[in-house]
Each structure stands twice: as structure tokens, then as C-alpha cells.
mmCIF file of C-alpha atoms in Angstrom:
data_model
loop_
_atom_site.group_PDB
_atom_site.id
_atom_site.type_symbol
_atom_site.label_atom_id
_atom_site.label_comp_id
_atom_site.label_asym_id
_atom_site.label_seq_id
_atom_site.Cartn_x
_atom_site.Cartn_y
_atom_site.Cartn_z
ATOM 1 C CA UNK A 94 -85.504 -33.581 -112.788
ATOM 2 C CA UNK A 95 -84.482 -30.201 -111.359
ATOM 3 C CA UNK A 96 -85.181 -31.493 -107.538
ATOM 4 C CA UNK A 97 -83.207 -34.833 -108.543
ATOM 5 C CA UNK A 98 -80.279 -33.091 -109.953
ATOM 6 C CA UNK A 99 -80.386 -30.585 -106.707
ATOM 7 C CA UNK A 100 -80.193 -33.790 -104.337
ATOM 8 C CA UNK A 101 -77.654 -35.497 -106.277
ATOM 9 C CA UNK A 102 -75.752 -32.125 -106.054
ATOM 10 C CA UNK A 103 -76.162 -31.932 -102.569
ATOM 11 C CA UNK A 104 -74.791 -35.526 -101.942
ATOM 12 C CA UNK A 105 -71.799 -34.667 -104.177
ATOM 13 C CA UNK A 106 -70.719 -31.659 -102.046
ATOM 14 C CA UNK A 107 -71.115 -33.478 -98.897
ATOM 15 C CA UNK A 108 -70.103 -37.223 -99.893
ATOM 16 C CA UNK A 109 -66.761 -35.959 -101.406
ATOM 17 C CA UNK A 110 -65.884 -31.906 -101.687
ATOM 18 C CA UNK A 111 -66.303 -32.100 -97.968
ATOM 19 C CA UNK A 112 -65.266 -34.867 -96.627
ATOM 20 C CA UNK A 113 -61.432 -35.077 -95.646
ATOM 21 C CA UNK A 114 -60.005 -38.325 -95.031
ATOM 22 C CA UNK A 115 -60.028 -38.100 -91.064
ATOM 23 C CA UNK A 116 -63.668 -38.217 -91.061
ATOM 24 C CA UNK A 117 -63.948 -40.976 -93.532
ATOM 25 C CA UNK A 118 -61.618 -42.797 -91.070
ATOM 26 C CA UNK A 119 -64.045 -41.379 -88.753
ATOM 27 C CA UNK A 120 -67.304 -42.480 -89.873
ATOM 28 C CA UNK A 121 -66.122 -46.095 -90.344
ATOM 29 C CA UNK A 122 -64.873 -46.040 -86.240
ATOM 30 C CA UNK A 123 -68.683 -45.103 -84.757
ATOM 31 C CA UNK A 124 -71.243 -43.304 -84.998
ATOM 32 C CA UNK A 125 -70.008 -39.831 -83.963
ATOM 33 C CA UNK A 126 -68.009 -39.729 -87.175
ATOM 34 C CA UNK A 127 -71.051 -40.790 -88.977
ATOM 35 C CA UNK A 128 -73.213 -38.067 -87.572
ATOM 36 C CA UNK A 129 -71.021 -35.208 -88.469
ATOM 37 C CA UNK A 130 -70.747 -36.548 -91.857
ATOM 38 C CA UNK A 131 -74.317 -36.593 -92.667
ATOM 39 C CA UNK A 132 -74.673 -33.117 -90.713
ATOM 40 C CA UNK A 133 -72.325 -32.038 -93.757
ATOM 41 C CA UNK A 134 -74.480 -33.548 -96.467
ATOM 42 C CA UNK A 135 -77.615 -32.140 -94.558
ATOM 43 C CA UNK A 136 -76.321 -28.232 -94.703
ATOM 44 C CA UNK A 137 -74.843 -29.278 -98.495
ATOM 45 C CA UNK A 138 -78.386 -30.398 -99.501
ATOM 46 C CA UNK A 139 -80.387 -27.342 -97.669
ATOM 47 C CA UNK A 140 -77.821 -24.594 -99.517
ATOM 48 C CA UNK A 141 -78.233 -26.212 -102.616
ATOM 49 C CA UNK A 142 -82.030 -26.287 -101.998
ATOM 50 C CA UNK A 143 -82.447 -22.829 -99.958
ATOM 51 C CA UNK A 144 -84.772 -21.046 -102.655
ATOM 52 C CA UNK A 145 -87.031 -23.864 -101.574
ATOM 53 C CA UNK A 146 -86.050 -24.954 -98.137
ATOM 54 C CA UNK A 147 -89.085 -24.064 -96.432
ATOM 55 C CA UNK A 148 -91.387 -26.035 -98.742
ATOM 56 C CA UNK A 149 -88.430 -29.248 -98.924
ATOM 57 C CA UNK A 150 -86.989 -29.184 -95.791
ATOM 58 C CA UNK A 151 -88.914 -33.045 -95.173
ATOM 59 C CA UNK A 152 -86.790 -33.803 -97.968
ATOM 60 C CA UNK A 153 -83.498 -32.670 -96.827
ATOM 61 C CA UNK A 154 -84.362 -34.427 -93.363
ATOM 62 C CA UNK A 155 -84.929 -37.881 -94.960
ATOM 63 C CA UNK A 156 -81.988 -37.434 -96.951
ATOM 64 C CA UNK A 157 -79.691 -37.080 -94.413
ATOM 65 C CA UNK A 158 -81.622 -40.052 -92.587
ATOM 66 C CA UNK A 159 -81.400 -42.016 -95.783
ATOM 67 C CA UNK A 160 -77.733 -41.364 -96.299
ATOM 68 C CA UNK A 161 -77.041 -42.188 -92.670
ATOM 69 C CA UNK A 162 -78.584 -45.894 -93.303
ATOM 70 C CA UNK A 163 -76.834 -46.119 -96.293
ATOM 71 C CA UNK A 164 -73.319 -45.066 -94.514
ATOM 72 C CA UNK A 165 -73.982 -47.733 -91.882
ATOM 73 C CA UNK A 166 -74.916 -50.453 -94.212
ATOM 74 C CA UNK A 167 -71.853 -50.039 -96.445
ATOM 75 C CA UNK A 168 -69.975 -49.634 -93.331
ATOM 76 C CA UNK A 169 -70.997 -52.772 -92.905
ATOM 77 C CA UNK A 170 -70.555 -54.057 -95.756
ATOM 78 C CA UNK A 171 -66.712 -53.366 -95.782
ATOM 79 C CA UNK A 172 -65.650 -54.809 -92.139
ATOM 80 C CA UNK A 173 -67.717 -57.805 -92.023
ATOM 81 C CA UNK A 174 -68.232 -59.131 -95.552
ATOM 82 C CA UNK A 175 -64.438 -58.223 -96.901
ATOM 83 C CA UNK A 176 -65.726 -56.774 -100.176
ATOM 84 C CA UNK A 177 -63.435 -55.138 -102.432
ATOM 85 C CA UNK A 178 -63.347 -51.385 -102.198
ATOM 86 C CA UNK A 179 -64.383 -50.665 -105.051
ATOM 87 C CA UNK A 180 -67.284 -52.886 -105.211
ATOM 88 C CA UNK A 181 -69.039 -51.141 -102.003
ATOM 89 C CA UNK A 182 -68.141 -47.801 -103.546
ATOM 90 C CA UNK A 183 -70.157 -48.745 -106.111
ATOM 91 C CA UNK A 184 -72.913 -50.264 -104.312
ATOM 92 C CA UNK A 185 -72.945 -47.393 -101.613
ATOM 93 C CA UNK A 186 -73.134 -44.445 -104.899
ATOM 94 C CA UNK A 187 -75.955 -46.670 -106.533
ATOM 95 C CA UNK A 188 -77.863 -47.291 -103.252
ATOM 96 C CA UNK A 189 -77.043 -43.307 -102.668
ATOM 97 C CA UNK A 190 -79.073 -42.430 -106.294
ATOM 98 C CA UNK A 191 -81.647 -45.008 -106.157
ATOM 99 C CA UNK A 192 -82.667 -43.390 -102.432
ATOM 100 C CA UNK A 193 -82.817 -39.559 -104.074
ATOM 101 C CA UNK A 194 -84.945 -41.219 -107.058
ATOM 102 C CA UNK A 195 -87.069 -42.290 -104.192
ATOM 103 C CA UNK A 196 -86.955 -38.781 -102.617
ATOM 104 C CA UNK A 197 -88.463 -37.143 -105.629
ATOM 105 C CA UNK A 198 -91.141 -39.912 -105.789
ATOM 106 C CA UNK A 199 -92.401 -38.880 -102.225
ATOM 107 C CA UNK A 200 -92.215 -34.797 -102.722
ATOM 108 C CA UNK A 201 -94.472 -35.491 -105.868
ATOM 109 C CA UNK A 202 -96.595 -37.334 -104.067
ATOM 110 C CA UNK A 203 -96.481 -34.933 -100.994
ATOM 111 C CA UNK A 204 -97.505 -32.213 -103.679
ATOM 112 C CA UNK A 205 -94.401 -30.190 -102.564
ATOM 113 C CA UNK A 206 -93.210 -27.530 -104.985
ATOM 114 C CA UNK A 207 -89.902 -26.390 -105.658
ATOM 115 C CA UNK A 208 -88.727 -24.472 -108.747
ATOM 116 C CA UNK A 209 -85.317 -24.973 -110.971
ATOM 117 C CA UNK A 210 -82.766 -23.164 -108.972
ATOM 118 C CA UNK A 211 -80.011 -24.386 -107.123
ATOM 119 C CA UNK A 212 -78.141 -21.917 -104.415
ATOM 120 C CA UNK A 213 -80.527 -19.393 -105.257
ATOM 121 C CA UNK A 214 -79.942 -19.349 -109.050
ATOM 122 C CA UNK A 215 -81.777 -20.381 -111.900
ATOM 123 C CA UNK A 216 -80.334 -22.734 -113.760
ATOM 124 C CA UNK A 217 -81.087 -24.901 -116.877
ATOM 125 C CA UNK A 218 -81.362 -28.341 -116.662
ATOM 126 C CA UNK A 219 -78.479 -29.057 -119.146
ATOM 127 C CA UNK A 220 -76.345 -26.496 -116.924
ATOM 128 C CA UNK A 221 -76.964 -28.037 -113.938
ATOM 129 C CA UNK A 222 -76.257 -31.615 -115.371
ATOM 130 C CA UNK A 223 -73.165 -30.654 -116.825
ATOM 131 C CA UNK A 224 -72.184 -28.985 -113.178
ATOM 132 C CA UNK A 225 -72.941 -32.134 -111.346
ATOM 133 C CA UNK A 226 -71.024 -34.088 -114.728
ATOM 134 C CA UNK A 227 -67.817 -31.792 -113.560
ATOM 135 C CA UNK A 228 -68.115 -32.649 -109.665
ATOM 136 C CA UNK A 229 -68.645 -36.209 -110.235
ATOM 137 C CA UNK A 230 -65.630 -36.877 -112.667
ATOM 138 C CA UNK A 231 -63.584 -34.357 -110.627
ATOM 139 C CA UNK A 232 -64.531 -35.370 -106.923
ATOM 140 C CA UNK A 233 -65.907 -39.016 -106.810
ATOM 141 C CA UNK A 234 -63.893 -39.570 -109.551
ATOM 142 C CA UNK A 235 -61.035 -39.428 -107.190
ATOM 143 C CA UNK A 236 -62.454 -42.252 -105.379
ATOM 144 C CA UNK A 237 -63.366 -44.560 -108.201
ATOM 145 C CA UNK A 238 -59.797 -44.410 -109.671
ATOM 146 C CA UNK A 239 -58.520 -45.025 -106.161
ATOM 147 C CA UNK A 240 -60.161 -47.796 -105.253
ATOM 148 C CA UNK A 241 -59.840 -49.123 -108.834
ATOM 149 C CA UNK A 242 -55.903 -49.142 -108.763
ATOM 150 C CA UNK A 243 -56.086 -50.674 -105.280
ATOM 151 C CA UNK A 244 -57.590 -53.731 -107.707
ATOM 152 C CA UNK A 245 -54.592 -54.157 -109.373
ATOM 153 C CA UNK A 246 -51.420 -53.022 -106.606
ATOM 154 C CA UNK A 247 -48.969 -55.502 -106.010
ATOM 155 C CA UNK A 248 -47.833 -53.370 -103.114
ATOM 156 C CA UNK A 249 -48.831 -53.349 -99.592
ATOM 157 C CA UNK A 250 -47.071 -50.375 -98.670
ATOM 158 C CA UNK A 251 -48.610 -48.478 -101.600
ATOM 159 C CA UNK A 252 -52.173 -48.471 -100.491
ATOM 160 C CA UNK A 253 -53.758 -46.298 -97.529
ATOM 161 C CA UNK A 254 -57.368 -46.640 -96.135
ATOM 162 C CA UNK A 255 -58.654 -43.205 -97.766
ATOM 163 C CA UNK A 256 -57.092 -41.143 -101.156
ATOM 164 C CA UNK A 257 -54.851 -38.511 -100.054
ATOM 165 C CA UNK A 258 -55.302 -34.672 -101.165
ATOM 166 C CA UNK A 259 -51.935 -34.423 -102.897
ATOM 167 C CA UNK A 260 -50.341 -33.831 -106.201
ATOM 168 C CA UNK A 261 -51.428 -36.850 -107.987
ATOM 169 C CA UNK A 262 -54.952 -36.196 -107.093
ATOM 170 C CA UNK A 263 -55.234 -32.668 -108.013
ATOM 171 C CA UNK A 264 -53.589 -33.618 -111.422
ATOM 172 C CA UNK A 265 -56.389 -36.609 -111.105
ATOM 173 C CA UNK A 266 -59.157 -34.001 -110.920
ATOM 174 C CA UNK A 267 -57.789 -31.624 -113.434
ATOM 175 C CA UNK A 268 -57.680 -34.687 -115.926
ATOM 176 C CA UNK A 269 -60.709 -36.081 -115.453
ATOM 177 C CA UNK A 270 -62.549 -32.784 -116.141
ATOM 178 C CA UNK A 271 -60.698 -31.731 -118.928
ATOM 179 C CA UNK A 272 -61.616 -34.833 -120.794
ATOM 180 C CA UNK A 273 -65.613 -34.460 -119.270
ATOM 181 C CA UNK A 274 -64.793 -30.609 -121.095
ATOM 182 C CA UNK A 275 -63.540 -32.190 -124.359
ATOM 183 C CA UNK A 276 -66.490 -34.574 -124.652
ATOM 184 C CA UNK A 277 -68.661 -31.859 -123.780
ATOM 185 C CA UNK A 278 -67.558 -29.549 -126.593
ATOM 186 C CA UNK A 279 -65.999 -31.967 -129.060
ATOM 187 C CA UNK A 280 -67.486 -35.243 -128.479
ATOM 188 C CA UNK A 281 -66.579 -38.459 -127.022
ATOM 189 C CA UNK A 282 -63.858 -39.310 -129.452
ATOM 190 C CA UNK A 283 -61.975 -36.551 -127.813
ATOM 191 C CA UNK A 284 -62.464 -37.521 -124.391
ATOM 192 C CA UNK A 285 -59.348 -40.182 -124.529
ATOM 193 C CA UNK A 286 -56.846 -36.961 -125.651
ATOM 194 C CA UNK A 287 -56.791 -36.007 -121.884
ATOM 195 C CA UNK A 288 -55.186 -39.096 -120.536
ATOM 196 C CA UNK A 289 -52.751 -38.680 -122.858
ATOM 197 C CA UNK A 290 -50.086 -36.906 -120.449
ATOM 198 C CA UNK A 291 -50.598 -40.364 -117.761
ATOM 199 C CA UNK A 292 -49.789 -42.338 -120.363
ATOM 200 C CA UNK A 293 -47.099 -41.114 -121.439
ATOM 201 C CA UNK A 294 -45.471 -40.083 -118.095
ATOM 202 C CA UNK A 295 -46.077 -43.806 -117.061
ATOM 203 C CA UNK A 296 -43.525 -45.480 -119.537
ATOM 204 C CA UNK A 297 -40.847 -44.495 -117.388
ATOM 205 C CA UNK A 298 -42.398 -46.062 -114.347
ATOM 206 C CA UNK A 299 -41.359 -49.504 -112.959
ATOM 207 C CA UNK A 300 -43.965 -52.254 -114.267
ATOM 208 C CA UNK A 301 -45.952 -52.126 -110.693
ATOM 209 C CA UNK A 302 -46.547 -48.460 -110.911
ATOM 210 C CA UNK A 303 -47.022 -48.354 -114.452
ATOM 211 C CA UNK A 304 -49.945 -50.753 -113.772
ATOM 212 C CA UNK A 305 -51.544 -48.526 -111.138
ATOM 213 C CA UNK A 306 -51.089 -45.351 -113.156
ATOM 214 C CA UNK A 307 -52.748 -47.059 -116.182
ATOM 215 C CA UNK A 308 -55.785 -48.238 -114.254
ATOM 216 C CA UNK A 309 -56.750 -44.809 -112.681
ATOM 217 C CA UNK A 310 -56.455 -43.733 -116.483
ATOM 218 C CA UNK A 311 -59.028 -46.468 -117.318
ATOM 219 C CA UNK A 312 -60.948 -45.932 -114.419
ATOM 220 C CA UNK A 313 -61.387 -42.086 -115.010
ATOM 221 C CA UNK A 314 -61.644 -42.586 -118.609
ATOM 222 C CA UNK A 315 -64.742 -45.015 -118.064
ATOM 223 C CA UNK A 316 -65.964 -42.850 -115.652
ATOM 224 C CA UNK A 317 -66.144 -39.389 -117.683
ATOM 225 C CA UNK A 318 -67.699 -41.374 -120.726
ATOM 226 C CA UNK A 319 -70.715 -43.054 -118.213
ATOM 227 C CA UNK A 320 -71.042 -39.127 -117.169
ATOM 228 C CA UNK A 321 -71.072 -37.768 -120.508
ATOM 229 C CA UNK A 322 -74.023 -40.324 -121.776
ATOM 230 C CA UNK A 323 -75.972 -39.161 -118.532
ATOM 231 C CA UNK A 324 -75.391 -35.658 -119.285
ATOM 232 C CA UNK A 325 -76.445 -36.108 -123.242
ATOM 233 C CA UNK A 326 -79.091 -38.203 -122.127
ATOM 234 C CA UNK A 327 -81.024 -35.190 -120.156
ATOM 235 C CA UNK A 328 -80.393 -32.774 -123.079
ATOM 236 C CA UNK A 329 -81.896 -35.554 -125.305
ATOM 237 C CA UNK A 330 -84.635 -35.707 -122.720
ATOM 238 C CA UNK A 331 -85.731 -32.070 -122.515
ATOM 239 C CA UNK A 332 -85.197 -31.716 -126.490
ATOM 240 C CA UNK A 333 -88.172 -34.825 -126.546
ATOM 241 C CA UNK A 334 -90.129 -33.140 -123.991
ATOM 242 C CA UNK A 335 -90.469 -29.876 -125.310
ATOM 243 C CA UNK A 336 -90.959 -31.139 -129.147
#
């Protein structure tokens, strides 16, 4: 679990915290964008990993190889089939977790070791989960509400090919982990209390951007709840295992 949540981590840092929008527009031109982008992921992946790079650096190779597939198949996916955004974000995260599942699979079998650390610190599973909850509500959460209000804009001029680093987004990210915080310490009840401000802000919106606003709400919303079960889930896990 500790080498799955280390790869995921890894991915997170280098499919989002480090990826401006120039090289996303990048990527999807050719393949010199593409290669710089997974030489990110690769030196995310190996820092998160370097108590244990010399004993998983295989694994940090085919993870940069697998992501690079992935990139080019989604890639794909987007200019010739014309599937909503949102839909090959999806597909692109799932294929994404399904290849470091696979990862994990192969350094077992390898009989690779590795111990519970990630930068060089130990770490307890249910710490690490929660710090890879955070990044994913904060950072591809950015994304997910994105491409979900795209769903529902009315207006052309509105849209852009990548999510901007502004205002709005920062305010995004500081939303979306306050309610991953409240669900964390209070429970999932109080997860809604943090969308509260959106809401409210957005009745004095026209109807168009009242709809957008209130989609990225329901979008992050969704999003920190999925997290939170995933999150409980491992605690639940390791309670199991060690009883």
C-alpha cells in the first residue's frame, strides 16, 4: 500500500502541481511537450521514492514509460474521437491508477523491497493517504471542476483549452481542502459547510454564471466525498489487518 500511495503521490506532483498550462498545451502539440512532461513525473516519482530509489528505480522507469502511453492515448483520445473533456480526464486518471496498481504487482513479483517512507520520511499509511486526499481535492480537483463546468457553459468565450492559475482557482483549492479537512475531522455531513461561501456568492451572478459556479461546487463537492471514502477506506483497512 505504502509503494502504491508513493506512486500515486508521485503522479499527483507531476500530473498537476507541476504542470503549467503551456506544457499541457504543449504535450497535446508533439512529442517534445510530452517528453518534458513525463521527465517531470519521472524526478516527482524518484523524490518521492529516494529512500528506495536504488532498489525501485525499474519502477520509476516504467512509470514514466507507462504515463507516456497513457498521455499519448488520451491525447488521442481528445483530437480524434471529440470526447468531452471531462470524460478523458476521467479515463486518462483511471487508466493512470489502474497502471500504478499494475506497478506494485510487478515489484512484488520482482521481490523488490522498499519501506514506508516517502521523501525520506516515515510516514503512516493513514498520513500519507490523507496527504495524497489533500493534493487530489486541491490539485486535480482543479481540473475535474473545470472540465465539469465546461459541461454545462453556454458561453464560447468563457472556456479556454487549460484552467488558468488565478483567483478563482486558488479560492477553488482552498475550498476543496477545507471541506476534505472538515470531513476528515468532523465527518462527511460537514463536508457540504465549505461550499457554502460559492453558493452564496453565486446568487448575484447572471443565470449562465450562476450555472458554472454551481457545477464546480458539485463537482468538488463529489470529488472530496469519493476522496474521503478512499481515505476511510485504508484506515478501515489497516484497523482489519492488524486485528
Amino acid at each position: 500500500m505504502a509503494l502504491l500511495l508513493n506512486l500515486y503521490l508521485g503522479h499527483l506532483l507531476g500530473d498537476f502541481v507541476f504542470q503549467p498550462g503551456r506544457l499541457v498545451l504543449a504535450k497535446r502539440e508533439g512529442l517534445p511537450g510530452q517528453v518534458i512532461h513525463i521527465a517531470i513525473v519521472g524526478v516527482c516519482t524518484a523524490l518521492v521514492l529516494v529512500s528506495d530509489l536504488l532498489a525501485l528505480w525499474p519502477v520509476v522507469l516504467l512509470a514514466m514509460l507507462a504515463h507516456l502511453a497513457i498521455e499519448r492515448l488520451t491525447i488521442y483520445a481528445r483530437t480524434a474521437a471529440e470526447a468531452r473533456s471531462i470524460f478523458v480526464f476521467v479515463f486518462d486518471q483511471t487508466l493512470h491508477v489502474l497502471s500504478m496498481f499494475a506497478l506494485v504487482g510487478m515489484a512484488g513479483s520482482m521481490g523488490l523491497k522498499w519501506t514506508q517512507s516517502s521523501f525520506g520520511l516515515h510516514l503512516d499509511l493513514p498520513v500519507l493517504a490523507a496527504v495524497c486526499g489533500i493534493a487530489t481535492v486541491a490539485f486535480a480537483g482543479s481540473i475535474f471542476a473545470f472540465e465539469s463546468s465546461i459541461l454545462v457553459s453556454t458561453d464560447a468565450d468563457d472556456t479556454s483549452p487549460v484552467v488558468r492559475f488565478d483567483g478563482p482557482r486558488i479560492l477553488g483549492m482552498v475550498e476543496r481542502t477545507v471541506a476534505f479537512l472538515l470531513a476528515l475531522g468532523l465527518g462527511v455531513w460537514a463536508t457540504p459547510a465549505a461550499f457554502v461561501p460559492r453558493l452564496l456568492a453565486s446568487l448575484r451572478l447572471h443565470p449562465a454564471a450562476r450555472k458554472r459556479e454551481l457545477s464546480e461546487a458539485a463537482a468538488g463537492l463529489l470529488l472530496c466525498l469519493f476522496v474521503y471514502v478512499f481515505v476511510s477506506s485504508i484506515g478501515v483497512l489497516i484497523e482489519t489487518m492488524a486485528s
